[in-house]
PDB file of C-alpha atoms in Angstrom:
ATOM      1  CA  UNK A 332      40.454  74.483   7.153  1.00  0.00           C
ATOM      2  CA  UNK A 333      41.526  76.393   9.862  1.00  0.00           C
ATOM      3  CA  UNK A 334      37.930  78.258  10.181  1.00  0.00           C
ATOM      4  CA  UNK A 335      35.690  75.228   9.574  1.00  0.00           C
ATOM      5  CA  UNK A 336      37.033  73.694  13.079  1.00  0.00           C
ATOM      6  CA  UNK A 337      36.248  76.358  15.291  1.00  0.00           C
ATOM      7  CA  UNK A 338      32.862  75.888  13.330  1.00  0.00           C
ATOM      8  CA  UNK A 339      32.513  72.392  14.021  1.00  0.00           C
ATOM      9  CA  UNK A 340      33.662  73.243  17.569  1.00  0.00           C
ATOM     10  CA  UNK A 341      30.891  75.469  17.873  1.00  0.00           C
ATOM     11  CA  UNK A 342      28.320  73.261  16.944  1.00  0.00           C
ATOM     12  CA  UNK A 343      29.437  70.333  18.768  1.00  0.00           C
ATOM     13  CA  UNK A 344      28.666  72.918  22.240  1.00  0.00           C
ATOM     14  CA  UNK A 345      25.680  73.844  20.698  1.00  0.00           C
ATOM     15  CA  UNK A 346      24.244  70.429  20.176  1.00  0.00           C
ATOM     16  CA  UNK A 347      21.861  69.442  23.339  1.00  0.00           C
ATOM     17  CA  UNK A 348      22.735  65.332  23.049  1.00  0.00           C
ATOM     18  CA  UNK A 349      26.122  66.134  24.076  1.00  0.00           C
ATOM     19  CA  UNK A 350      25.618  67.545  27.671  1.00  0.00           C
ATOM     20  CA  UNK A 351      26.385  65.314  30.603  1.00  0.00           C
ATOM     21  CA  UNK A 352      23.076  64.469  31.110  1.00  0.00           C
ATOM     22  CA  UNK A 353      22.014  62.748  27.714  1.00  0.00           C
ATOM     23  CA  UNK A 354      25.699  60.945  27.351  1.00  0.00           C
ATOM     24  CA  UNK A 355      23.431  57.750  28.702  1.00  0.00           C
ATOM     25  CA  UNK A 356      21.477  57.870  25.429  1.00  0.00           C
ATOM     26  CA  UNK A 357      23.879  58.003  23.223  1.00  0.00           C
ATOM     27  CA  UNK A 358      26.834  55.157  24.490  1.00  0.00           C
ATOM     28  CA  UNK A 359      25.694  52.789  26.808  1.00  0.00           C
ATOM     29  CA  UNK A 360      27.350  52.633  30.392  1.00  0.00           C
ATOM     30  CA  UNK A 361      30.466  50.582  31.106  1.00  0.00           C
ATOM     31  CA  UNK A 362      29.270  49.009  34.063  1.00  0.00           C
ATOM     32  CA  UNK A 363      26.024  47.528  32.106  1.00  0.00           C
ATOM     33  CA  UNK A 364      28.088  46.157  29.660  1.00  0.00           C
ATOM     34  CA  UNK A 365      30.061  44.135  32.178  1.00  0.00           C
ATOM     35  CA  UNK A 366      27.064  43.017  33.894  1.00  0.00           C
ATOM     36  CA  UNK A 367      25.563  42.088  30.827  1.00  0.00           C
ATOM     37  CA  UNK A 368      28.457  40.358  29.787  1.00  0.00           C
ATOM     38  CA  UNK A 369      28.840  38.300  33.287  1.00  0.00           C
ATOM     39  CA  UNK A 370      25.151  37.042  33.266  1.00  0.00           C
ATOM     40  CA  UNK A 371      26.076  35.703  29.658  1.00  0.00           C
ATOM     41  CA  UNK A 372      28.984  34.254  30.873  1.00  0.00           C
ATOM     42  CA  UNK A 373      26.842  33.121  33.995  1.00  0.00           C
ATOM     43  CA  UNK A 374      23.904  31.278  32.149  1.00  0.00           C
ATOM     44  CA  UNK A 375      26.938  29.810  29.619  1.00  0.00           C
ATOM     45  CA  UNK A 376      28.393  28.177  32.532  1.00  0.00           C
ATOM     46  CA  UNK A 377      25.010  26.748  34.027  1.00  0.00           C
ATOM     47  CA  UNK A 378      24.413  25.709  30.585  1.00  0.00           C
ATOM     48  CA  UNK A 379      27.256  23.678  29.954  1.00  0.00           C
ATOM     49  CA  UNK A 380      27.105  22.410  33.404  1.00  0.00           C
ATOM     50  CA  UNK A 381      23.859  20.961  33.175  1.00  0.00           C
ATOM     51  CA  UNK A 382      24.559  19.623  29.522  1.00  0.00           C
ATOM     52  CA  UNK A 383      27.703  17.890  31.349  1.00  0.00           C
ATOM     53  CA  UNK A 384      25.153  16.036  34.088  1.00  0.00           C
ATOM     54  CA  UNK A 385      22.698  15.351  32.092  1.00  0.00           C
ATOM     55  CA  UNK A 386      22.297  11.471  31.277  1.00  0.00           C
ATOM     56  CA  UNK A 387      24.441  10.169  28.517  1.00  0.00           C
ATOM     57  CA  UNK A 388      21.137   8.569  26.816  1.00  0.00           C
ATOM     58  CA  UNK A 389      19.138  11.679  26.920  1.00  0.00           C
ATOM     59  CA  UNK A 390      22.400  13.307  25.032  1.00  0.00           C
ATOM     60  CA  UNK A 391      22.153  10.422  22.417  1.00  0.00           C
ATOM     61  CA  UNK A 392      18.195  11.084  22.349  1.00  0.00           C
ATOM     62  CA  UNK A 393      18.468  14.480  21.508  1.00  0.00           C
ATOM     63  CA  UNK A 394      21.306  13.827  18.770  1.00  0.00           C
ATOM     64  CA  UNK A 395      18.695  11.464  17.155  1.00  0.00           C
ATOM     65  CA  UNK A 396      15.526  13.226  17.312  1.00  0.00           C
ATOM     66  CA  UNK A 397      16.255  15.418  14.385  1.00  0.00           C
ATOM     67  CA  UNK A 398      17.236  12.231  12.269  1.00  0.00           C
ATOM     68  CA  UNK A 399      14.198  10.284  13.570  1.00  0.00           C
ATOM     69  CA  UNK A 400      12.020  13.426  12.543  1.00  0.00           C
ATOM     70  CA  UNK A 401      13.393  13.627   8.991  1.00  0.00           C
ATOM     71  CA  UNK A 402      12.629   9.981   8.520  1.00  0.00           C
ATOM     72  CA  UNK A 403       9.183  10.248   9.293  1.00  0.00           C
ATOM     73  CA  UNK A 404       8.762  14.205   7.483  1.00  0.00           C
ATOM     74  CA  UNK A 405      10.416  12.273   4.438  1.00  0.00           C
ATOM     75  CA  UNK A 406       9.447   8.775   4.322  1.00  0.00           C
ATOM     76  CA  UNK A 407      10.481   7.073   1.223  1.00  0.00           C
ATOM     77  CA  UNK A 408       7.865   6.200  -1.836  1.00  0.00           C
ATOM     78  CA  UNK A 409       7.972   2.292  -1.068  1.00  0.00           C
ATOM     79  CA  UNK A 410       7.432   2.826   2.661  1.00  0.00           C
ATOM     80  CA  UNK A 411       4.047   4.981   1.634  1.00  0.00           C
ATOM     81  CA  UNK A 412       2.670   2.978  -0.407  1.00  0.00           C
ATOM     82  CA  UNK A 413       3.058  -0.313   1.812  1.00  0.00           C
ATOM     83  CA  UNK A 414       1.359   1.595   4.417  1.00  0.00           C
ATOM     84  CA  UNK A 415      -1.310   2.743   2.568  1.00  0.00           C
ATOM     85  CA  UNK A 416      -2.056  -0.651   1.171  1.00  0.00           C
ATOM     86  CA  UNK A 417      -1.815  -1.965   4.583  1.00  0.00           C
ATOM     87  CA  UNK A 418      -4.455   0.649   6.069  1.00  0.00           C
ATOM     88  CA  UNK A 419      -6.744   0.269   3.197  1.00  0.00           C
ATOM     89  CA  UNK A 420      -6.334  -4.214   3.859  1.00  0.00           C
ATOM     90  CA  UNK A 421      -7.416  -3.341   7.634  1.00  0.00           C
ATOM     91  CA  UNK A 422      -9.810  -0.890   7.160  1.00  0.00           C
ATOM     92  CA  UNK A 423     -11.675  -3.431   4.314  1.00  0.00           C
ATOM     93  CA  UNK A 424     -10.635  -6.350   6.593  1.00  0.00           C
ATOM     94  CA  UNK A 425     -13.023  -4.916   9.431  1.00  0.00           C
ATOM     95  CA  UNK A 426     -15.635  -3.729   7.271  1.00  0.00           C
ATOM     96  CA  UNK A 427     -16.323  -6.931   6.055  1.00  0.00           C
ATOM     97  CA  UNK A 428     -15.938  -8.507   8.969  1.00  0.00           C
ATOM     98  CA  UNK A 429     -19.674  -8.719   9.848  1.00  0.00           C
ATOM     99  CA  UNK A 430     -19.844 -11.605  11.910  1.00  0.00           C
ATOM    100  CA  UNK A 431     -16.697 -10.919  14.236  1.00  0.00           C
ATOM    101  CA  UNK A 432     -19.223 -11.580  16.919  1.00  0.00           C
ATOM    102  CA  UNK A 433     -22.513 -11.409  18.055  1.00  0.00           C
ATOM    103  CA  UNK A 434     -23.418  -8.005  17.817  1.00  0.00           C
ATOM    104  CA  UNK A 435     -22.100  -8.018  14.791  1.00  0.00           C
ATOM    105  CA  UNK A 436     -24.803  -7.140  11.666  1.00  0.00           C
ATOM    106  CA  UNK A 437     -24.842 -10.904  10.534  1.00  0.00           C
ATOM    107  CA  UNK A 438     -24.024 -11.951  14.145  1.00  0.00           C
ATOM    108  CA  UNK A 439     -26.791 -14.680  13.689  1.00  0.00           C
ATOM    109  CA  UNK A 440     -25.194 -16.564  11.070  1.00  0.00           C
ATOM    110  CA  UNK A 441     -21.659 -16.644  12.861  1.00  0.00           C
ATOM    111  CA  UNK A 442     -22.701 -20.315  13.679  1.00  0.00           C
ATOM    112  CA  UNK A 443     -23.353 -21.029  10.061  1.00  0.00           C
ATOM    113  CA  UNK A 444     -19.973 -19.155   9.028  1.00  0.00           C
ATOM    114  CA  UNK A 445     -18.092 -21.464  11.582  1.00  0.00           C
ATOM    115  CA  UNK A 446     -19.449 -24.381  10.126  1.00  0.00           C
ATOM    116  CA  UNK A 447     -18.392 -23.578   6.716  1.00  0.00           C
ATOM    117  CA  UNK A 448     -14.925 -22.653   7.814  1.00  0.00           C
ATOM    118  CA  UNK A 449     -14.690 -26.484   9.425  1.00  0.00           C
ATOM    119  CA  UNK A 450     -15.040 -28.176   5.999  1.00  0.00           C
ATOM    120  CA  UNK A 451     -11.624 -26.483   5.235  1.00  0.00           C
ATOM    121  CA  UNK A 452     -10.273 -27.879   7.834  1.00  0.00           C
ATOM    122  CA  UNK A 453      -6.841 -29.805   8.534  1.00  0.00           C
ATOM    123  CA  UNK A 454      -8.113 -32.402  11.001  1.00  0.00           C
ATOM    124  CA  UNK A 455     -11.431 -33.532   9.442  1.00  0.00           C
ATOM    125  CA  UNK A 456      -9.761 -34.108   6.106  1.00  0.00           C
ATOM    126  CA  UNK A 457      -6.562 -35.992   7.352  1.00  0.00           C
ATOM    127  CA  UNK A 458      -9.019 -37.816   9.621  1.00  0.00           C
ATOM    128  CA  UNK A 459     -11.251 -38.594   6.310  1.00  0.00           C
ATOM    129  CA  UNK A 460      -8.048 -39.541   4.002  1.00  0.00           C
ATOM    130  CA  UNK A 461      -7.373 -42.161   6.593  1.00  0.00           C
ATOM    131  CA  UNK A 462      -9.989 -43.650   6.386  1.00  0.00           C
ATOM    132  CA  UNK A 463     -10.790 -43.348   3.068  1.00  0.00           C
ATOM    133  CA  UNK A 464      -6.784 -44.588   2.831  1.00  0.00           C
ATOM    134  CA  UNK A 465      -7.758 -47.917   5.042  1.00  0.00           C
ATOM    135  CA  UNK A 466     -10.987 -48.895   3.087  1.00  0.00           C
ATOM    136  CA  UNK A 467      -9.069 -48.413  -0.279  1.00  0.00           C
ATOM    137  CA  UNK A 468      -8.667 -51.977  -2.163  1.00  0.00           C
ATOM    138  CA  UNK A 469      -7.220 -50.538  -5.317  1.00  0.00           C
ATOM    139  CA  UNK A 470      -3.461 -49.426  -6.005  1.00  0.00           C
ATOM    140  CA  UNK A 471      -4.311 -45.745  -8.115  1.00  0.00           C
ATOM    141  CA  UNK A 472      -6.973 -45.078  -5.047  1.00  0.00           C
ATOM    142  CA  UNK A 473      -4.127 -45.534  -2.687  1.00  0.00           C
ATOM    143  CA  UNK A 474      -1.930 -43.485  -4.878  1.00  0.00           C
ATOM    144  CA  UNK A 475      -4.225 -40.566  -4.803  1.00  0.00           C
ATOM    145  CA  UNK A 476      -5.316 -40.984  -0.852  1.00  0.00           C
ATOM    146  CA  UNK A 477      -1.209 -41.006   0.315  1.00  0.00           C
ATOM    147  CA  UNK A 478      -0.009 -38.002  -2.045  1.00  0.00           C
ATOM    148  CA  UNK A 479      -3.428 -35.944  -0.788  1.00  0.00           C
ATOM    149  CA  UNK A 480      -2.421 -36.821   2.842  1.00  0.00           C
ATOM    150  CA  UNK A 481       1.319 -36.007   2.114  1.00  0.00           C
ATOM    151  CA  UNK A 482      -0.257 -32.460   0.899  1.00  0.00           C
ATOM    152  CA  UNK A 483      -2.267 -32.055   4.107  1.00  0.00           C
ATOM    153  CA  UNK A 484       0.170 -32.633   6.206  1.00  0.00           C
ATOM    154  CA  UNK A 485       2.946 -30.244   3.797  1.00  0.00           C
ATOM    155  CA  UNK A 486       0.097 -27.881   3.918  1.00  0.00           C
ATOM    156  CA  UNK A 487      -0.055 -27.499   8.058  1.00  0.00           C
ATOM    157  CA  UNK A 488       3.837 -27.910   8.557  1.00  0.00           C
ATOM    158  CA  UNK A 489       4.421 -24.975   6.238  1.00  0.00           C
ATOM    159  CA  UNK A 490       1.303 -22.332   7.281  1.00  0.00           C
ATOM    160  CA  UNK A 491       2.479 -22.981  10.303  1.00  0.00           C
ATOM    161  CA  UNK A 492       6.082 -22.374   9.600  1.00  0.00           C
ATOM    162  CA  UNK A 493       4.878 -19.204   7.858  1.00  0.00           C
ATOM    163  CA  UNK A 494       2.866 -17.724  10.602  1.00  0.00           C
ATOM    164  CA  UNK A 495       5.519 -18.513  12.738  1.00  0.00           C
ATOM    165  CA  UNK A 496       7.859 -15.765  11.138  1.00  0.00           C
ATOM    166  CA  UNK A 497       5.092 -12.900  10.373  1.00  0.00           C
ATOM    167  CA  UNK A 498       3.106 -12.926  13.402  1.00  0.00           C
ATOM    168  CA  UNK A 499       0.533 -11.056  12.448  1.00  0.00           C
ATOM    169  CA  UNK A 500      -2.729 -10.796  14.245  1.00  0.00           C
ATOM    170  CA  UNK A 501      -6.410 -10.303  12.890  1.00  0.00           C
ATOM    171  CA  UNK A 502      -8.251  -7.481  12.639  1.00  0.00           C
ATOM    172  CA  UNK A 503     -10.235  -8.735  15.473  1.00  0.00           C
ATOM    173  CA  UNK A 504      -9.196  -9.755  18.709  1.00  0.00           C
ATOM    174  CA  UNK A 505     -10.454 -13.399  18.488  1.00  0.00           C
ATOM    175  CA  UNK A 506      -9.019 -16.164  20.409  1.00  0.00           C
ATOM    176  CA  UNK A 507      -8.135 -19.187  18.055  1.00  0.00           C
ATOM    177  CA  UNK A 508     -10.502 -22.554  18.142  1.00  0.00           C
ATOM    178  CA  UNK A 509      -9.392 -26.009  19.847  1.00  0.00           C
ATOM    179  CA  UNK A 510      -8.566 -27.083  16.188  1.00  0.00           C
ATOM    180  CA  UNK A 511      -6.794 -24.278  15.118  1.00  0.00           C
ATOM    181  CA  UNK A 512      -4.071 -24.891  18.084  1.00  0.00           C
ATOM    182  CA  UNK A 513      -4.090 -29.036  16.552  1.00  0.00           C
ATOM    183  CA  UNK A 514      -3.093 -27.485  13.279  1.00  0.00           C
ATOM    184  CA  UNK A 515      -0.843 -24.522  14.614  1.00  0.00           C
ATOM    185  CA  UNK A 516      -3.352 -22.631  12.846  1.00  0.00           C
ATOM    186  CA  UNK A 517      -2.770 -19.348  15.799  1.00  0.00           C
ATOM    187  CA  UNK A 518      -1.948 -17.045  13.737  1.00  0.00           C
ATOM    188  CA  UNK A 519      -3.596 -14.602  10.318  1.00  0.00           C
ATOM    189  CA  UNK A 520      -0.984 -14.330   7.909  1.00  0.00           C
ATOM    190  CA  UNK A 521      -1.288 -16.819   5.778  1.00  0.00           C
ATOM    191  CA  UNK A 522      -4.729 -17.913   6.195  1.00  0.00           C
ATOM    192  CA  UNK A 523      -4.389 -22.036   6.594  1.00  0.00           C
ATOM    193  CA  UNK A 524      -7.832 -22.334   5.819  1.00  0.00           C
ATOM    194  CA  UNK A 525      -7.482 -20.552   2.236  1.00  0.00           C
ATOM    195  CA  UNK A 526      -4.460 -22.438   1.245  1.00  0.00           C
ATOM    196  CA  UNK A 527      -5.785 -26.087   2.089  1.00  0.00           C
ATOM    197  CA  UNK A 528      -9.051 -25.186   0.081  1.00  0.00           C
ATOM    198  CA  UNK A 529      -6.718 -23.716  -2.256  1.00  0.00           C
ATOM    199  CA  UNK A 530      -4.455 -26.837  -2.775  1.00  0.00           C
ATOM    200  CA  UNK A 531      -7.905 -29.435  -2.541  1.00  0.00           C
ATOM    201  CA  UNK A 532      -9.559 -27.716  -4.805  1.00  0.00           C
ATOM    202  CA  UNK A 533      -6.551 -28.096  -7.541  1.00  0.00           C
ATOM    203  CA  UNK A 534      -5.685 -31.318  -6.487  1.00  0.00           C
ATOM    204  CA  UNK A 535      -9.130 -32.586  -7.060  1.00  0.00           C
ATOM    205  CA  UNK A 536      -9.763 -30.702 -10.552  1.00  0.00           C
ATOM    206  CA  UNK A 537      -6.705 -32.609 -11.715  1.00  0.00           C
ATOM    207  CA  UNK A 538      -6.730 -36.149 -10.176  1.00  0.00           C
ATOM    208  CA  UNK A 539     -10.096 -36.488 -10.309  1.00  0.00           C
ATOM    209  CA  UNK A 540     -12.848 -37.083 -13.277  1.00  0.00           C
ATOM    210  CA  UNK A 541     -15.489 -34.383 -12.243  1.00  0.00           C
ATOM    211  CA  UNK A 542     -18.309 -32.899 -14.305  1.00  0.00           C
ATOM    212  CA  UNK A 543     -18.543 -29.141 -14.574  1.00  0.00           C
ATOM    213  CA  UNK A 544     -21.197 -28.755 -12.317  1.00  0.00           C
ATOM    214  CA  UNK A 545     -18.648 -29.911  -9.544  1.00  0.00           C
ATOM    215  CA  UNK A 546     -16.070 -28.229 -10.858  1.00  0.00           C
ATOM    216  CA  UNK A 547     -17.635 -24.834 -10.648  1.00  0.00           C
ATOM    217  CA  UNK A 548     -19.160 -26.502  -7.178  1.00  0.00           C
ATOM    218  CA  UNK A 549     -15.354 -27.300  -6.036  1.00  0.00           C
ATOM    219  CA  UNK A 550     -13.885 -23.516  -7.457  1.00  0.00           C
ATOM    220  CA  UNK A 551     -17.120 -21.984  -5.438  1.00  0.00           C
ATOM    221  CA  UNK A 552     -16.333 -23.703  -1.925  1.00  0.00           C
ATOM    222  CA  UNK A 553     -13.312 -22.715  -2.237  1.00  0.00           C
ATOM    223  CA  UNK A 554     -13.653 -19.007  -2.375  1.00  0.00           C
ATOM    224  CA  UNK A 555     -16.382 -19.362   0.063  1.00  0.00           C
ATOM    225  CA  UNK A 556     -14.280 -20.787   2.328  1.00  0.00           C
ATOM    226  CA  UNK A 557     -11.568 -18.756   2.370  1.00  0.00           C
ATOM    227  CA  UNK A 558     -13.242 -15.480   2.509  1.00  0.00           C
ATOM    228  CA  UNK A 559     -15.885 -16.470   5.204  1.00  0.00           C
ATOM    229  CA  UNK A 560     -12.372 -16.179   7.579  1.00  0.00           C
ATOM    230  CA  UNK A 561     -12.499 -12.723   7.076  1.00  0.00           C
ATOM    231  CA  UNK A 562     -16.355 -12.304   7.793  1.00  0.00           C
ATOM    232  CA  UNK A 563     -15.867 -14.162  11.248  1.00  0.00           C
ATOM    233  CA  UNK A 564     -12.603 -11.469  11.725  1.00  0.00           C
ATOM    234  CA  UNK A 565     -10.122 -13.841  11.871  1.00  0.00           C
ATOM    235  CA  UNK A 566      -8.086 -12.910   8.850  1.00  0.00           C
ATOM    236  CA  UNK A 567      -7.548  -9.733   6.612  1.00  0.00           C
ATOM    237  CA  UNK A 568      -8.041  -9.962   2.664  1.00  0.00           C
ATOM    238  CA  UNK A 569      -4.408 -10.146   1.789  1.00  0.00           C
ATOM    239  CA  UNK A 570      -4.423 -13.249   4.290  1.00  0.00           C
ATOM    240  CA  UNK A 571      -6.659 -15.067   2.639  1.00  0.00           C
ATOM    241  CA  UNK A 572      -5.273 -14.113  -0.765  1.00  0.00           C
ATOM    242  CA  UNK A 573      -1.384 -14.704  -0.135  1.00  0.00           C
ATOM    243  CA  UNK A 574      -3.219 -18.147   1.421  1.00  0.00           C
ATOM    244  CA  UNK A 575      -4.849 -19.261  -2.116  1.00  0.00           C
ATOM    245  CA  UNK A 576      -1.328 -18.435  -3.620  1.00  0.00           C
ATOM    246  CA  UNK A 577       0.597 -20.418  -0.872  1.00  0.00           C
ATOM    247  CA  UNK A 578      -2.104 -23.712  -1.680  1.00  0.00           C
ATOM    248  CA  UNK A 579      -1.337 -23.176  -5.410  1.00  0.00           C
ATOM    249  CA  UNK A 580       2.013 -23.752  -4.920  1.00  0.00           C
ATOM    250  CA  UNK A 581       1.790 -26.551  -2.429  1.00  0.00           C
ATOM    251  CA  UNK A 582      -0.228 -28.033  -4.764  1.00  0.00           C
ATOM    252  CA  UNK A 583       2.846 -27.603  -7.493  1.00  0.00           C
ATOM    253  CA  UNK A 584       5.384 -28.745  -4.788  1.00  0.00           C
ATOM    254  CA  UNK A 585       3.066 -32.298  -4.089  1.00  0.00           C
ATOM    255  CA  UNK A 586       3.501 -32.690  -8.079  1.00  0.00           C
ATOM    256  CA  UNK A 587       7.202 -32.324  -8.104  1.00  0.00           C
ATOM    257  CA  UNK A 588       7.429 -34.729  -5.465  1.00  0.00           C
ATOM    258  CA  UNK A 589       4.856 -37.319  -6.249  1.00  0.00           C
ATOM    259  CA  UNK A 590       4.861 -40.498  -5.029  1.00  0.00           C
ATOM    260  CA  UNK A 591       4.329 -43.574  -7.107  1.00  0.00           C
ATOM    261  CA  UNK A 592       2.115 -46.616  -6.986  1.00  0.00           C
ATOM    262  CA  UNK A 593       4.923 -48.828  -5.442  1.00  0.00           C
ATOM    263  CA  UNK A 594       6.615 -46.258  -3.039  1.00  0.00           C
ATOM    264  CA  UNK A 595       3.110 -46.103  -1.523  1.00  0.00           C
ATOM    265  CA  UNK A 596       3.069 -49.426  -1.271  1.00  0.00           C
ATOM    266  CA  UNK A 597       5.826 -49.520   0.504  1.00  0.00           C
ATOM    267  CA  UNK A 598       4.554 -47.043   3.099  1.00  0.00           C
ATOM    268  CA  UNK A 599       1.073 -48.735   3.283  1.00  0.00           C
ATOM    269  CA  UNK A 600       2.896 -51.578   4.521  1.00  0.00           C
ATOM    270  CA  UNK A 601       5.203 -50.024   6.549  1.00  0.00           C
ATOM    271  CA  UNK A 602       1.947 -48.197   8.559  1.00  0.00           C
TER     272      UNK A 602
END
């Protein structure tokens, strides 16, 4: 032991990293450290300082970006899917609207569209089941006109209530006819147009004795009503086909509450 340290001495003089000169290399200076150490302290400071006058709201921002960006990285199965329905409804909705306008392809028969669309219709068929109503002599006639014109009018009242809640535009930006705003008809989801042709149509294939021919006849305006709403870009597919559902069950409601032979007598003449 006592001759390996004057050894070790020996090579410690020997051993060129310990001279004065290279001391720098191998421990870093005291008086870096500090500075180093004050600059951190320094920024620290300006840090916290700024973090203490920032806004309040841009604090709460920043503690909810990282939540709002996990939502949207992980959104949950049902909230995929509903979007992807709803871009596919649009993207079909506009595709299919070809005679939004006149430069539409089938811009030319937008006039022949519109016409269509009017026999479905609030006003010209409560207009029509008036008079039909005051030119009626016998009592099942009058039975039939004052349930149909307690449908039409059960039929605006709640598309109208309906469209009131979703407020959802069309696909196209198209301002709403002078009848449409009679019938509260301002909005796309539900179509009005598909539920009263819809509710007609079933009304008529059960309270009425029609041959075949004018069934299929009645079943075909129907759908060519209600889908010629989304040619002209006023409704998207699922509008017109929660609409046909909506009629159906209008249609189901009028039966549940039908009124008979003497209560519309009683209204008749009342009016």
């Amino acid at each position: 032991m006592p001759a390996s340290q004057p050894r070790s001495r020996a090579r410690d003089r020997n051993n060129v990293l310990n001279r004065a000169e290279f001391l720098s290399l191998n421990q870093p200076l005291k008086g870096n450290q500090e500075s180093r150490s004050s600059s951190r302290k320094q920024s620290g400071q300006a840090g916290a300082a700024g973090a203490q006058n920032s806004n309040p709201k841009e604090r709460r921002q920043s503690q909810q970006l990282p939540e709002e960006d996990c939502m949207q990285l992980n959104p949950s199965f049902k909230g995929i899917a509903f979007n992807s329905l709803l871009a596919i409804d649009i993207c079909m909705s506009k595709r299919l609207g070809v005679c939004a306008n006149r430069a539409s392809s089938w811009g030319g028969a937008r006039s022949m569209i519109n016409l269509l669309g009017i026999t479905g219709h609030g006003i010209p068929w409560i207009a029509g089941t008036l008079i039909c109503l005051v030119k009626s002599s016998t009592l099942a006639g009058q039975e039939v006109l004052m349930n149909l014109l307690l449908a039409l009018l059960l039929d605006i009242m709640i598309v109208a209530g309906l469209q009131k809640l979703a407020k959802r535009k069309g696909p196209y930006d198209i301002n709403p006819g002078l009848l449409d705003y009679l019938t509260m008809d301002t909005y796309a989801f539900p179509a009005g147009h598909a539920s009263r042709v819809a509710m007609l149509s079933k009304f008529f294939l059960n309270h009425l004795v029609l041959a075949i021919p004018l069934r299929i006849l009645l079943v075909l305006w129907a759908l060519c009503v209600g889908f010629s709403r989304v040619m002209i870009g006023r409704h998207h597919i699922t509008d017109v086909l929660s609409g046909f559902v909506f009629g159906y069950l209008q249609f189901r409601l009028v039966e549940l509450i039908w009124m008979s032979s003497n209560t519309c007598q009683m209204l008749i003449s009342i009016w």
